[in-house]
Amino acid sequence: MVKSCLGATRTGEEPLLQVTESEGGTRMKALRGVLAGMLLAIGGAAHAVPYHFVDWTAANPGAGTASGTITLPDLSTVTVSFSVIQVTGAAGSFKFAQTSGGTNYWSPSAPYISSQVDNAPPDSDIISLIGGSSTTTYKLTLSEAIKDPIMDIVSLGQPGFNVTYDFDRPFDIVSQGVGFWGGGPTALQELPGDVLQGAEGHGTIQFIGTFDSFSWTAPTSEDWHGFQFGIRTTEKLDPSVPEPASLALLAIGFAGLAAALRRRTR
């Protein structure tokens, strides 16, 4: 029976791992099965899924506060609070909020739908900002840790006039397009330092990771731009599903191990 070795050895030492041809064949089959499952998981993670948005139930623009809840399919809820905080610690303010009715600025829905996100905000709820200070912070606080939340944005900036959101967490632009006030397919740009720039930008950004709060500033004044916040699930409900990037790294690792084993068993 021919034997081959996995792992480097020096003279007089036993190989780290010996594999017979029959053992190698069995292990190759097992690895191929695991790799196939990983690739299926990656493919499944790329499909659009429904997101659940905040039902804003209270807002006080002058005091810089708003609150609401997100209801998930199992009827559990996540409480969301929004606050505007000046550098002195005093409360700031924002333009306005819609908590029950009003104009639906999320129409058309196309800028907010992508291969990751299946739906735009379902109603007219929105919080709108003016910005104009690099020391005033806008903060969202959640009642528990959330995985990969999204923010839908309407009318960030104007044609020829850029407005930025400077976030404290990394994000990706997952969709954008022509929205309520116009815009286009490249009106939103991701800049270094977790900065989102808009020139009449309408679209969706997705934050990367799991957390229970995030914040941003809007240094340039514009009247106005708005946002809505949504989640797919919570860490408590879905603690074990790796993010797509993690799944891809695992799949690459399995593929490399399978290739090494195949070479060694020839």
Short mmCIF file of C-alpha atoms in Angstrom, two decimals:
data_model
loop_
_atom_site.label_atom_id
_atom_site.label_comp_id
_atom_site.label_asym_id
_atom_site.label_seq_id
_atom_site.Cartn_x
_atom_site.Cartn_y
_atom_site.Cartn_z
CA MET A 1 0.00 0.00 0.00
CA VAL A 2 1.49 3.36 -1.04
CA LYS A 3 1.65 5.96 1.67
CA SER A 4 2.14 9.71 1.48
CA CYS A 5 2.64 12.36 4.08
CA LEU A 6 0.98 15.64 4.98
CA GLY A 7 3.30 18.08 6.75
CA ALA A 8 7.02 18.65 6.56
CA THR A 9 9.39 16.18 8.34
CA ARG A 10 13.10 16.06 9.12
CA THR A 11 15.31 12.99 8.89
CA GLY A 12 14.49 10.42 11.54
CA GLU A 13 11.13 11.94 12.38
CA GLU A 14 7.73 10.45 11.78
CA PRO A 15 5.52 12.37 9.33
CA LEU A 16 2.95 14.61 10.94
CA LEU A 17 0.12 12.80 9.20
CA GLN A 18 0.16 9.63 7.12
CA VAL A 19 -2.63 8.97 4.65
CA THR A 20 -3.19 5.80 2.65
CA GLU A 21 -4.68 5.98 -0.84
CA SER A 22 -7.98 4.52 0.38
CA GLU A 23 -8.04 6.83 3.38
CA GLY A 24 -7.22 9.75 1.11
CA GLY A 25 -10.11 8.91 -1.19
CA THR A 26 -12.53 8.74 1.71
CA ARG A 27 -11.32 12.03 3.11
CA MET A 28 -11.47 13.66 -0.30
CA LYS A 29 -15.14 12.68 -0.60
CA ALA A 30 -15.87 14.09 2.83
CA LEU A 31 -14.06 17.33 2.07
CA ARG A 32 -15.87 17.70 -1.23
CA GLY A 33 -19.18 17.33 0.59
CA VAL A 34 -18.26 19.94 3.18
CA LEU A 35 -17.01 22.31 0.47
CA ALA A 36 -20.21 21.92 -1.51
CA GLY A 37 -22.24 22.74 1.58
CA MET A 38 -20.14 25.83 2.24
CA LEU A 39 -20.59 27.06 -1.33
CA LEU A 40 -24.33 26.51 -1.09
CA ALA A 41 -24.39 28.52 2.11
CA ILE A 42 -22.50 31.34 0.43
CA GLY A 43 -24.92 31.30 -2.47
CA GLY A 44 -27.87 31.29 -0.10
CA ALA A 45 -26.46 34.24 1.84
CA ALA A 46 -26.39 36.27 -1.37
CA HIS A 47 -30.16 36.00 -1.90
CA ALA A 48 -32.25 39.01 -0.95
CA VAL A 49 -34.05 38.68 2.38
CA PRO A 50 -36.77 40.85 3.95
CA TYR A 51 -35.73 43.55 6.38
CA HIS A 52 -37.86 44.94 9.20
CA PHE A 53 -37.97 48.69 9.76
CA VAL A 54 -38.51 50.97 12.72
CA ASP A 55 -42.06 51.98 13.48
CA TRP A 56 -41.27 55.45 14.85
CA THR A 57 -43.92 56.14 17.47
CA ALA A 58 -42.63 59.30 19.17
CA ALA A 59 -40.48 62.22 18.03
CA ASN A 60 -39.50 65.62 19.37
CA PRO A 61 -37.36 67.38 16.71
CA GLY A 62 -36.70 70.42 18.93
CA ALA A 63 -35.34 68.21 21.71
CA GLY A 64 -33.47 66.00 19.25
CA THR A 65 -35.12 62.72 20.25
CA ALA A 66 -37.19 59.98 18.65
CA SER A 67 -38.09 56.41 19.55
CA GLY A 68 -39.80 53.39 18.05
CA THR A 69 -39.79 49.61 17.76
CA ILE A 70 -38.95 46.95 15.20
CA THR A 71 -41.20 43.89 15.23
CA LEU A 72 -39.67 40.65 13.95
CA PRO A 73 -41.55 37.66 12.45
CA ASP A 74 -41.52 35.80 15.80
CA LEU A 75 -43.25 38.90 17.29
CA SER A 76 -40.22 39.79 19.39
CA THR A 77 -39.35 43.49 19.32
CA VAL A 78 -36.25 45.64 19.31
CA THR A 79 -36.51 49.12 20.78
CA VAL A 80 -34.74 51.89 18.87
CA SER A 81 -33.96 55.38 20.14
CA PHE A 82 -32.49 58.31 18.23
CA SER A 83 -30.80 61.34 19.77
CA VAL A 84 -28.95 64.43 18.65
CA ILE A 85 -26.07 65.42 20.93
CA GLN A 86 -24.01 68.60 20.73
CA VAL A 87 -20.33 68.68 21.65
CA THR A 88 -21.24 70.24 25.01
CA GLY A 89 -23.48 67.30 25.82
CA ALA A 90 -26.64 69.36 25.38
CA ALA A 91 -29.43 68.14 23.14
CA GLY A 92 -29.44 69.18 19.51
CA SER A 93 -32.32 69.20 17.05
CA PHE A 94 -33.36 67.77 13.69
CA LYS A 95 -35.66 68.89 10.88
CA PHE A 96 -38.79 66.73 11.25
CA ALA A 97 -40.10 63.20 11.68
CA GLN A 98 -43.05 61.32 10.26
CA THR A 99 -44.44 58.78 12.71
CA SER A 100 -47.95 58.30 11.33
CA GLY A 101 -48.77 59.09 7.74
CA GLY A 102 -47.43 61.84 5.52
CA THR A 103 -45.60 61.77 2.20
CA ASN A 104 -43.97 58.46 1.35
CA TYR A 105 -40.47 59.53 0.38
CA TRP A 106 -39.47 55.87 -0.09
CA SER A 107 -41.31 55.77 -3.40
CA PRO A 108 -40.14 54.61 -5.88
CA SER A 109 -38.76 51.59 -4.03
CA ALA A 110 -36.11 50.59 -6.59
CA PRO A 111 -33.14 52.43 -4.96
CA TYR A 112 -33.64 50.45 -1.75
CA ILE A 113 -33.89 46.91 -3.16
CA SER A 114 -30.87 44.75 -4.01
CA SER A 115 -29.52 41.21 -4.06
CA GLN A 116 -29.23 41.47 -0.25
CA VAL A 117 -32.32 43.49 0.67
CA ASP A 118 -35.75 42.37 -0.54
CA ASN A 119 -37.84 45.41 0.36
CA ALA A 120 -37.97 49.16 0.82
CA PRO A 121 -39.47 50.73 3.97
CA PRO A 122 -43.16 49.76 4.01
CA ASP A 123 -44.63 53.13 5.00
CA SER A 124 -43.89 56.85 5.27
CA ASP A 125 -42.00 56.78 8.60
CA ILE A 126 -38.81 58.86 8.32
CA ILE A 127 -36.46 61.10 10.29
CA SER A 128 -35.00 64.09 8.43
CA LEU A 129 -31.85 66.07 9.19
CA ILE A 130 -30.27 69.33 8.17
CA GLY A 131 -26.73 68.82 9.45
CA GLY A 132 -24.17 71.59 9.40
CA SER A 133 -21.85 70.71 12.30
CA SER A 134 -18.92 68.32 12.59
CA THR A 135 -19.31 68.28 16.39
CA THR A 136 -23.02 67.45 16.60
CA THR A 137 -23.58 63.69 16.77
CA TYR A 138 -26.59 61.72 15.58
CA LYS A 139 -26.88 58.46 17.51
CA LEU A 140 -29.07 55.36 17.16
CA THR A 141 -29.24 53.05 20.19
CA LEU A 142 -30.78 49.57 20.07
CA SER A 143 -32.12 47.47 22.91
CA GLU A 144 -29.94 44.52 21.87
CA ALA A 145 -27.14 43.58 19.49
CA ILE A 146 -28.11 43.53 15.81
CA LYS A 147 -26.44 41.76 12.89
CA ASP A 148 -25.79 43.63 9.62
CA PRO A 149 -28.37 46.43 9.99
CA ILE A 150 -29.21 48.77 7.12
CA MET A 151 -29.98 52.45 6.71
CA ASP A 152 -32.14 53.68 3.86
CA ILE A 153 -31.35 57.24 2.81
CA VAL A 154 -33.34 59.77 0.79
CA SER A 155 -31.95 62.89 -0.90
CA LEU A 156 -28.48 63.14 0.62
CA GLY A 157 -27.02 66.23 -1.07
CA GLN A 158 -28.04 67.88 -4.31
CA PRO A 159 -26.76 67.76 -7.91
CA GLY A 160 -23.43 69.56 -7.80
CA PHE A 161 -23.57 69.93 -4.00
CA ASN A 162 -22.08 67.11 -1.91
CA VAL A 163 -23.23 66.31 1.62
CA THR A 164 -21.54 63.71 3.82
CA TYR A 165 -22.37 61.41 6.71
CA ASP A 166 -19.26 60.52 8.72
CA PHE A 167 -20.01 57.22 10.50
CA ASP A 168 -18.24 55.58 13.41
CA ARG A 169 -18.57 52.12 11.82
CA PRO A 170 -17.75 50.61 8.42
CA PHE A 171 -20.51 50.18 5.86
CA ASP A 172 -21.14 49.15 2.26
CA ILE A 173 -23.43 50.76 -0.29
CA VAL A 174 -25.69 47.89 -1.37
CA SER A 175 -28.08 49.78 -3.67
CA GLN A 176 -28.90 53.22 -5.05
CA GLY A 177 -30.77 54.86 -7.90
CA VAL A 178 -33.38 57.40 -8.88
CA GLY A 179 -35.56 58.21 -5.89
CA PHE A 180 -38.27 60.63 -4.82
CA TRP A 181 -36.18 63.71 -5.62
CA GLY A 182 -34.25 62.26 -8.56
CA GLY A 183 -30.62 61.23 -8.24
CA GLY A 184 -28.92 58.44 -10.15
CA PRO A 185 -26.90 55.20 -10.01
CA THR A 186 -23.69 56.84 -8.71
CA ALA A 187 -25.06 59.71 -6.60
CA LEU A 188 -23.88 57.97 -3.41
CA GLN A 189 -20.16 57.37 -2.93
CA GLU A 190 -18.23 55.60 -0.17
CA LEU A 191 -15.18 57.64 0.84
CA PRO A 192 -12.22 56.65 3.06
CA GLY A 193 -12.79 56.88 6.80
CA ASP A 194 -16.35 55.46 6.81
CA VAL A 195 -17.74 58.54 5.06
CA LEU A 196 -20.83 58.44 2.86
CA GLN A 197 -21.10 61.23 0.27
CA GLY A 198 -24.27 62.11 -1.59
CA ALA A 199 -25.17 64.41 -4.47
CA GLU A 200 -28.94 63.79 -4.49
CA GLY A 201 -28.29 60.26 -3.27
CA HIS A 202 -31.08 57.75 -2.66
CA GLY A 203 -30.18 54.23 -1.58
CA THR A 204 -29.33 51.65 1.07
CA ILE A 205 -26.15 51.17 3.07
CA GLN A 206 -25.42 48.12 5.22
CA PHE A 207 -23.29 48.31 8.34
CA ILE A 208 -20.74 45.55 8.81
CA GLY A 209 -20.80 43.58 12.04
CA THR A 210 -22.90 43.12 15.16
CA PHE A 211 -23.53 45.98 17.57
CA ASP A 212 -26.18 47.82 19.60
CA SER A 213 -25.43 51.44 18.67
CA PHE A 214 -23.79 53.59 16.05
CA SER A 215 -23.42 57.30 15.38
CA TRP A 216 -22.46 59.80 12.71
CA THR A 217 -22.02 63.48 11.97
CA ALA A 218 -23.26 65.57 9.03
CA PRO A 219 -20.80 68.46 8.72
CA THR A 220 -22.46 70.20 5.74
CA SER A 221 -25.83 71.93 6.07
CA GLU A 222 -28.61 71.05 3.62
CA ASP A 223 -32.37 71.30 3.88
CA TRP A 224 -33.00 68.32 4.04
CA HIS A 225 -32.06 64.58 3.88
CA GLY A 226 -33.79 61.68 5.62
CA PHE A 227 -33.22 58.13 6.81
CA GLN A 228 -34.95 54.98 7.99
CA PHE A 229 -33.34 52.06 9.84
CA GLY A 230 -33.93 48.32 9.36
CA ILE A 231 -32.69 44.92 10.52
CA ARG A 232 -32.75 41.38 9.25
CA THR A 233 -32.44 39.65 12.61
CA THR A 234 -30.84 39.98 16.03
CA GLU A 235 -27.72 38.35 17.40
CA LYS A 236 -29.90 36.55 19.95
CA LEU A 237 -32.15 35.02 17.29
CA ASP A 238 -29.41 34.22 14.78
CA PRO A 239 -26.08 33.86 16.60
CA SER A 240 -24.49 31.11 14.53
CA VAL A 241 -24.83 32.09 10.88
CA PRO A 242 -21.49 33.40 9.57
CA GLU A 243 -21.46 36.51 7.46
CA PRO A 244 -20.82 35.98 3.72
CA ALA A 245 -17.19 37.08 3.96
CA SER A 246 -16.53 34.55 6.74
CA LEU A 247 -18.20 31.79 4.75
CA ALA A 248 -16.07 32.61 1.73
CA LEU A 249 -12.85 32.40 3.77
CA LEU A 250 -13.89 29.04 5.19
CA ALA A 251 -14.68 27.72 1.73
CA ILE A 252 -11.29 28.86 0.43
CA GLY A 253 -9.60 27.09 3.34
CA PHE A 254 -11.44 23.84 2.67
CA ALA A 255 -10.61 24.07 -1.03
CA GLY A 256 -6.91 24.51 -0.25
CA LEU A 257 -6.92 21.56 2.16
CA ALA A 258 -8.67 19.37 -0.41
CA ALA A 259 -6.12 20.30 -3.08
CA ALA A 260 -3.22 19.51 -0.76
CA LEU A 261 -4.67 16.14 0.19
CA ARG A 262 -5.30 15.27 -3.46
CA ARG A 263 -1.68 16.03 -4.37
CA ARG A 264 -0.30 14.02 -1.48
CA THR A 265 -2.37 10.90 -2.19
CA ARG A 266 -1.33 10.58 -5.83
#
